[in-house]
Tab-separated table of C-alpha atoms in Angstrom:
chain	number	residue	atom	x	y	z
P	100	MET	CA	0.030	0.012	0.025
P	101	SER	CA	1.256	3.398	-1.056
P	102	ALA	CA	1.515	6.226	1.433
P	103	GLY	CA	-1.227	8.700	1.307
P	104	ARG	CA	-3.631	6.405	-0.335
P	105	THR	CA	-7.275	6.600	0.921
P	106	VAL	CA	-9.053	3.205	1.481
P	107	GLU	CA	-12.744	3.511	0.473
P	108	SER	CA	-15.343	1.357	2.414
P	109	PRO	CA	-16.364	-1.778	0.249
P	110	LEU	CA	-20.089	-0.867	1.245
P	111	ALA	CA	-20.034	2.553	-0.047
P	112	PRO	CA	-20.397	3.723	-3.696
P	113	ARG	CA	-17.547	5.200	-5.381
P	114	GLY	CA	-17.717	8.959	-4.878
P	115	ALA	CA	-20.619	8.789	-2.137
P	116	SER	CA	-20.423	11.291	0.780
P	117	PRO	CA	-19.785	9.663	4.288
P	118	ALA	CA	-22.973	8.232	5.613
P	119	ILE	CA	-24.506	10.434	8.395
P	120	PRO	CA	-25.295	8.461	11.599
P	121	PRO	CA	-29.229	7.942	11.857
P	122	SER	CA	-28.873	9.619	15.428
P	123	GLN	CA	-27.622	12.913	13.983
P	124	THR	CA	-30.431	12.953	11.257
P	125	ASP	CA	-33.086	12.381	13.923
P	126	ASP	CA	-31.751	15.310	15.970
P	127	ALA	CA	-31.703	17.585	13.047
P	128	VAL	CA	-35.224	16.703	11.961
P	129	GLU	CA	-36.371	17.280	15.772
P	130	ARG	CA	-34.614	20.513	15.624
P	131	LEU	CA	-36.468	21.710	12.404
P	132	LEU	CA	-39.758	20.488	13.940
P	133	LEU	CA	-39.364	22.280	17.229
P	134	ARG	CA	-38.275	25.534	15.108
P	135	ASP	CA	-41.358	25.295	12.850
P	136	THR	CA	-43.572	24.726	16.058
P	137	GLN	CA	-42.094	27.657	17.969
P	138	ASP	CA	-42.622	29.896	14.830
P	139	GLU	CA	-46.202	28.864	14.515
P	140	ILE	CA	-46.748	29.458	18.247
P	141	ARG	CA	-45.505	33.023	17.636
P	142	ARG	CA	-47.748	33.706	14.775
P	143	HIS	CA	-50.715	32.810	16.918
P	144	VAL	CA	-49.575	34.944	19.858
P	145	SER	CA	-49.143	37.811	17.603
P	146	GLU	CA	-52.304	37.460	16.014
P	147	ILE	CA	-53.962	37.508	19.610
P	148	VAL	CA	-52.310	40.396	20.494
P	149	ARG	CA	-53.208	42.065	17.386
P	150	LEU	CA	-56.887	41.221	17.968
P	151	SER	CA	-56.583	42.632	21.622
P	152	LYS	CA	-55.927	46.024	20.447
P	153	GLY	CA	-59.090	46.066	18.422
P	154	VAL	CA	-62.555	46.979	18.923
P	155	MET	CA	-64.495	43.821	18.095
P	156	PRO	CA	-67.361	42.599	20.239
P	157	PRO	CA	-66.200	40.493	23.257
P	158	GLU	CA	-67.542	37.123	22.244
P	159	GLU	CA	-66.201	37.651	18.719
P	160	PHE	CA	-62.805	38.525	20.263
P	161	LEU	CA	-63.058	35.553	22.771
P	162	SER	CA	-63.975	33.077	19.875
P	163	ALA	CA	-60.698	34.146	17.721
P	164	PHE	CA	-58.684	34.264	20.905
P	165	LEU	CA	-59.543	30.626	21.743
P	166	GLN	CA	-59.146	29.237	18.226
P	167	ARG	CA	-55.460	30.433	18.232
P	168	VAL	CA	-54.796	29.616	21.911
P	169	THR	CA	-55.930	25.893	21.363
P	170	ALA	CA	-53.999	26.001	17.891
P	171	ALA	CA	-50.800	26.963	19.745
P	172	LEU	CA	-51.164	24.233	22.246
P	173	ALA	CA	-52.486	21.598	19.985
P	174	SER	CA	-55.356	21.098	22.274
P	175	ARG	CA	-58.035	18.554	22.018
P	176	ALA	CA	-60.557	21.036	22.747
P	177	GLY	CA	-61.233	24.031	24.684
P	178	ALA	CA	-63.844	26.757	25.967
P	179	VAL	CA	-64.070	30.229	27.554
P	180	TRP	CA	-66.593	30.889	30.316
P	181	GLN	CA	-67.875	34.244	31.251
P	182	MET	CA	-68.177	34.693	34.973
P	183	THR	CA	-71.372	36.745	36.085
P	184	GLU	CA	-71.011	39.061	39.316
P	185	ALA	CA	-72.975	36.323	41.124
P	186	GLY	CA	-70.113	33.907	40.296
P	187	ASP	CA	-71.943	31.816	37.822
P	188	GLY	CA	-70.470	30.825	34.460
P	189	ARG	CA	-71.641	30.453	31.209
P	190	ILE	CA	-69.874	29.357	27.722
P	191	VAL	CA	-69.156	32.085	25.439
P	192	ALA	CA	-66.875	30.391	22.938
P	193	GLU	CA	-65.743	26.853	22.405
P	194	THR	CA	-63.964	24.691	20.030
P	195	GLN	CA	-63.836	20.855	19.359
P	196	LEU	CA	-65.964	19.939	22.369
P	197	ASN	CA	-68.515	17.791	20.193
P	198	SER	CA	-65.826	16.088	18.310
P	199	ALA	CA	-63.882	15.242	21.178
P	200	LYS	CA	-67.089	14.105	22.899
P	201	LEU	CA	-66.500	16.635	25.632
P	202	ASP	CA	-69.680	18.733	25.187
P	203	THR	CA	-71.740	16.511	27.808
P	204	VAL	CA	-68.823	16.802	30.250
P	205	VAL	CA	-68.636	20.555	30.375
P	206	ASN	CA	-72.385	21.005	30.416
P	207	ALA	CA	-72.779	18.823	33.511
P	208	PRO	CA	-73.811	20.499	36.717
P	209	ALA	CA	-70.706	19.193	38.455
P	210	HIS	CA	-68.283	20.618	35.860
P	211	ARG	CA	-70.057	24.008	36.155
P	212	ASP	CA	-69.461	23.793	39.905
P	213	LEU	CA	-65.790	22.999	39.089
P	214	ILE	CA	-65.575	26.226	36.841
P	215	ASN	CA	-67.255	28.287	39.572
P	216	ALA	CA	-64.826	27.185	42.405
P	217	ALA	CA	-61.933	27.858	40.009
P	218	ALA	CA	-63.180	31.284	39.597
P	219	ARG	CA	-63.489	31.826	43.296
P	220	SER	CA	-60.058	30.702	43.943
P	221	THR	CA	-58.579	32.933	41.249
P	222	MET	CA	-55.709	30.480	40.718
P	223	PRO	CA	-54.751	28.247	37.463
P	224	ILE	CA	-55.746	24.757	37.978
P	225	ALA	CA	-54.461	21.691	36.322
P	226	LEU	CA	-56.341	18.252	36.868
P	227	ALA	CA	-55.001	15.009	35.567
P	228	PRO	CA	-57.340	12.629	33.955
P	229	HIS	CA	-59.962	10.832	36.282
P	230	THR	CA	-59.261	12.844	39.208
P	231	THR	CA	-61.665	14.728	41.613
P	232	THR	CA	-61.060	17.850	43.701
P	233	SER	CA	-60.715	17.904	47.497
P	234	ASP	CA	-64.634	18.176	48.176
P	235	GLN	CA	-64.985	14.994	45.754
P	236	GLU	CA	-67.959	16.627	44.120
P	237	SER	CA	-66.278	17.621	41.039
P	238	GLY	CA	-63.286	16.865	38.978
P	239	ASN	CA	-61.930	15.803	35.654
P	240	PRO	CA	-63.744	12.528	34.372
P	241	THR	CA	-61.950	12.822	31.099
P	242	ASP	CA	-58.920	10.970	29.418
P	243	HIS	CA	-57.287	14.351	29.094
P	244	LEU	CA	-55.365	16.788	31.222
P	245	LEU	CA	-57.744	19.492	32.239
P	246	LEU	CA	-56.410	23.205	32.605
P	247	LEU	CA	-58.270	26.319	33.760
P	248	THR	CA	-56.887	29.586	33.831
P	249	PRO	CA	-58.905	32.703	35.031
P	250	ILE	CA	-59.232	36.038	33.162
P	251	VAL	CA	-59.024	38.895	35.808
P	252	VAL	CA	-60.036	42.532	35.201
P	253	HIS	CA	-59.758	44.903	38.028
P	254	ASP	CA	-59.151	42.090	40.741
P	255	ARG	CA	-62.152	40.369	39.510
P	256	VAL	CA	-62.569	37.042	37.708
P	257	VAL	CA	-64.749	37.847	34.619
P	258	GLY	CA	-63.867	34.733	32.674
P	259	MET	CA	-62.088	31.430	32.512
P	260	VAL	CA	-60.139	29.711	29.882
P	261	GLU	CA	-60.473	25.851	29.849
P	262	VAL	CA	-58.536	23.535	27.499
P	263	PHE	CA	-58.327	19.864	27.210
P	264	GLN	CA	-54.652	18.657	26.477
P	265	ARG	CA	-53.162	15.041	25.815
P	266	ALA	CA	-52.126	13.485	29.020
P	267	ASP	CA	-48.927	11.716	27.841
P	268	ARG	CA	-46.709	14.858	28.586
P	269	GLY	CA	-44.246	15.360	31.496
P	270	PRO	CA	-44.518	17.835	34.356
P	271	ALA	CA	-42.211	20.406	32.503
P	272	THR	CA	-44.586	20.503	29.587
P	273	GLU	CA	-47.546	20.779	31.833
P	274	ARG	CA	-45.899	23.821	33.512
P	275	GLY	CA	-45.275	25.251	29.886
P	276	TYR	CA	-48.891	24.957	29.140
P	277	GLN	CA	-49.872	26.880	32.445
P	278	ARG	CA	-47.371	29.646	31.662
P	279	PHE	CA	-48.782	30.202	28.322
P	280	LEU	CA	-52.300	30.059	29.230
P	281	THR	CA	-51.415	32.541	32.071
P	282	GLU	CA	-49.824	34.929	29.568
P	283	MET	CA	-52.574	34.800	27.046
P	284	ALA	CA	-55.292	35.258	29.814
P	285	GLU	CA	-53.406	38.458	30.667
P	286	VAL	CA	-53.769	39.567	27.135
P	287	ALA	CA	-57.410	38.744	27.115
P	288	SER	CA	-57.926	40.710	30.466
P	289	HIS	CA	-56.369	43.810	28.872
P	290	TYR	CA	-58.889	43.469	25.879
P	291	LEU	CA	-61.794	43.275	28.191
P	292	ALA	CA	-60.662	46.190	30.528
P	293	ALA	CA	-60.351	48.321	27.425
P	294	HIS	CA	-63.752	47.200	26.431
P	295	GLN	CA	-65.238	48.011	29.683
P	296	TRP	CA	-63.573	51.478	29.555
P	297	ARG	CA	-65.025	52.170	26.114
P	298	GLN	CA	-68.519	51.121	27.318
P	299	MET	CA	-68.257	53.577	30.251
P	300	GLU	CA	-67.039	56.488	27.981
P	301	GLN	CA	-69.936	55.841	25.540
P	302	ARG	CA	-72.516	55.844	28.583
P	303	GLN	CA	-70.859	59.174	29.825
P	304	GLN	CA	-71.007	60.659	26.327
P	305	PHE	CA	-74.819	59.505	26.262
P	306	TRP	CA	-75.733	61.104	29.309
P	307	HIS	CA	-74.004	64.201	28.444
P	308	GLN	CA	-75.819	64.348	25.012
P	309	LEU	CA	-79.033	63.699	27.029
P	310	GLU	CA	-78.595	66.586	29.413
P	311	GLY	CA	-77.943	68.801	26.457
P	312	PHE	CA	-81.287	67.717	24.905
P	313	LEU	CA	-83.222	68.196	28.016
P	314	ASP	CA	-81.742	71.642	28.320
P	315	THR	CA	-82.486	72.569	24.588
P	316	ILE	CA	-86.033	71.607	24.905
P	317	HIS	CA	-86.508	73.618	28.149
P	318	ARG	CA	-85.205	76.940	26.674
P	319	THR	CA	-88.690	78.132	25.551
P	320	LEU	CA	-92.446	77.716	26.432
P	321	ASP	CA	-93.397	78.008	22.923
P	322	VAL	CA	-95.010	74.896	21.636
P	323	ARG	CA	-94.093	75.124	18.027
P	324	ARG	CA	-90.381	76.044	18.866
P	325	THR	CA	-90.190	73.166	21.486
P	326	SER	CA	-91.532	70.504	18.988
P	327	PHE	CA	-88.894	71.408	16.458
P	328	ALA	CA	-86.165	71.220	19.188
P	329	VAL	CA	-87.450	67.734	20.312
P	330	VAL	CA	-87.399	66.355	16.729
P	331	ASN	CA	-84.067	67.815	15.824
P	332	GLU	CA	-82.171	67.020	18.979
P	333	ALA	CA	-83.930	63.441	19.218
P	334	ARG	CA	-82.684	62.731	15.934
P	335	ARG	CA	-78.913	63.565	16.782
P	336	LEU	CA	-79.357	61.725	19.989
P	337	LEU	CA	-80.705	58.780	18.684
P	338	GLU	CA	-78.574	58.781	15.495
P	339	CYS	CA	-81.464	58.226	13.080
P	340	ASP	CA	-82.521	59.894	10.096
P	341	ARG	CA	-86.138	60.962	10.813
P	342	ILE	CA	-88.461	61.391	13.731
P	343	SER	CA	-91.862	62.094	13.855
P	344	LEU	CA	-93.814	64.061	16.769
P	345	VAL	CA	-97.553	63.432	17.009
């Protein structure tokens, strides 16, 4: 054998590149999939933030919000509950409950009790499959991991985000789910707080306009002038094209 001569493997074709170990290939594919997943999550988060700065009605926003949250987490199903001042919840947005055969679960009285109790606690809750709460009266009768995260506005729970996740994930992944839901619930709370502020401003504006209307129609005792004032000012107050006074 002469010095400097390269010996080729008898199993490799002439001119072929050295084979890449399967473990390295698997790692590269996993990194690409992870990067794609992270990019997709960022897109969903950016869209949620963009929507939260708009003025769409709350139920429309919460429906779009839930679709993107569950897509980012690859959830089996989810729902958003609106909490009344009395502490009772009702579903205002949902996704995949029927196809995942979870609609009967979320509509059961025991599940509503769970939602109401979670709202009173004001803390995120995670329930493993087929577990019950400390009072043994409610829990998670499903095969999925159940996550509940409150939406808080001005120190009051006004809503609850509920998602059902695959149960074959580790504790670190579960904590990641909870962190993500907590951050997204905070975005939703900012939207709802801004919506409440807009409603308050609109009410104040209406009462200001009403005071102006009453002041105008009481400026004279002349019936004809008062009638014209009532019609003209009421048209502006009610934002309509025509009003008749009979």
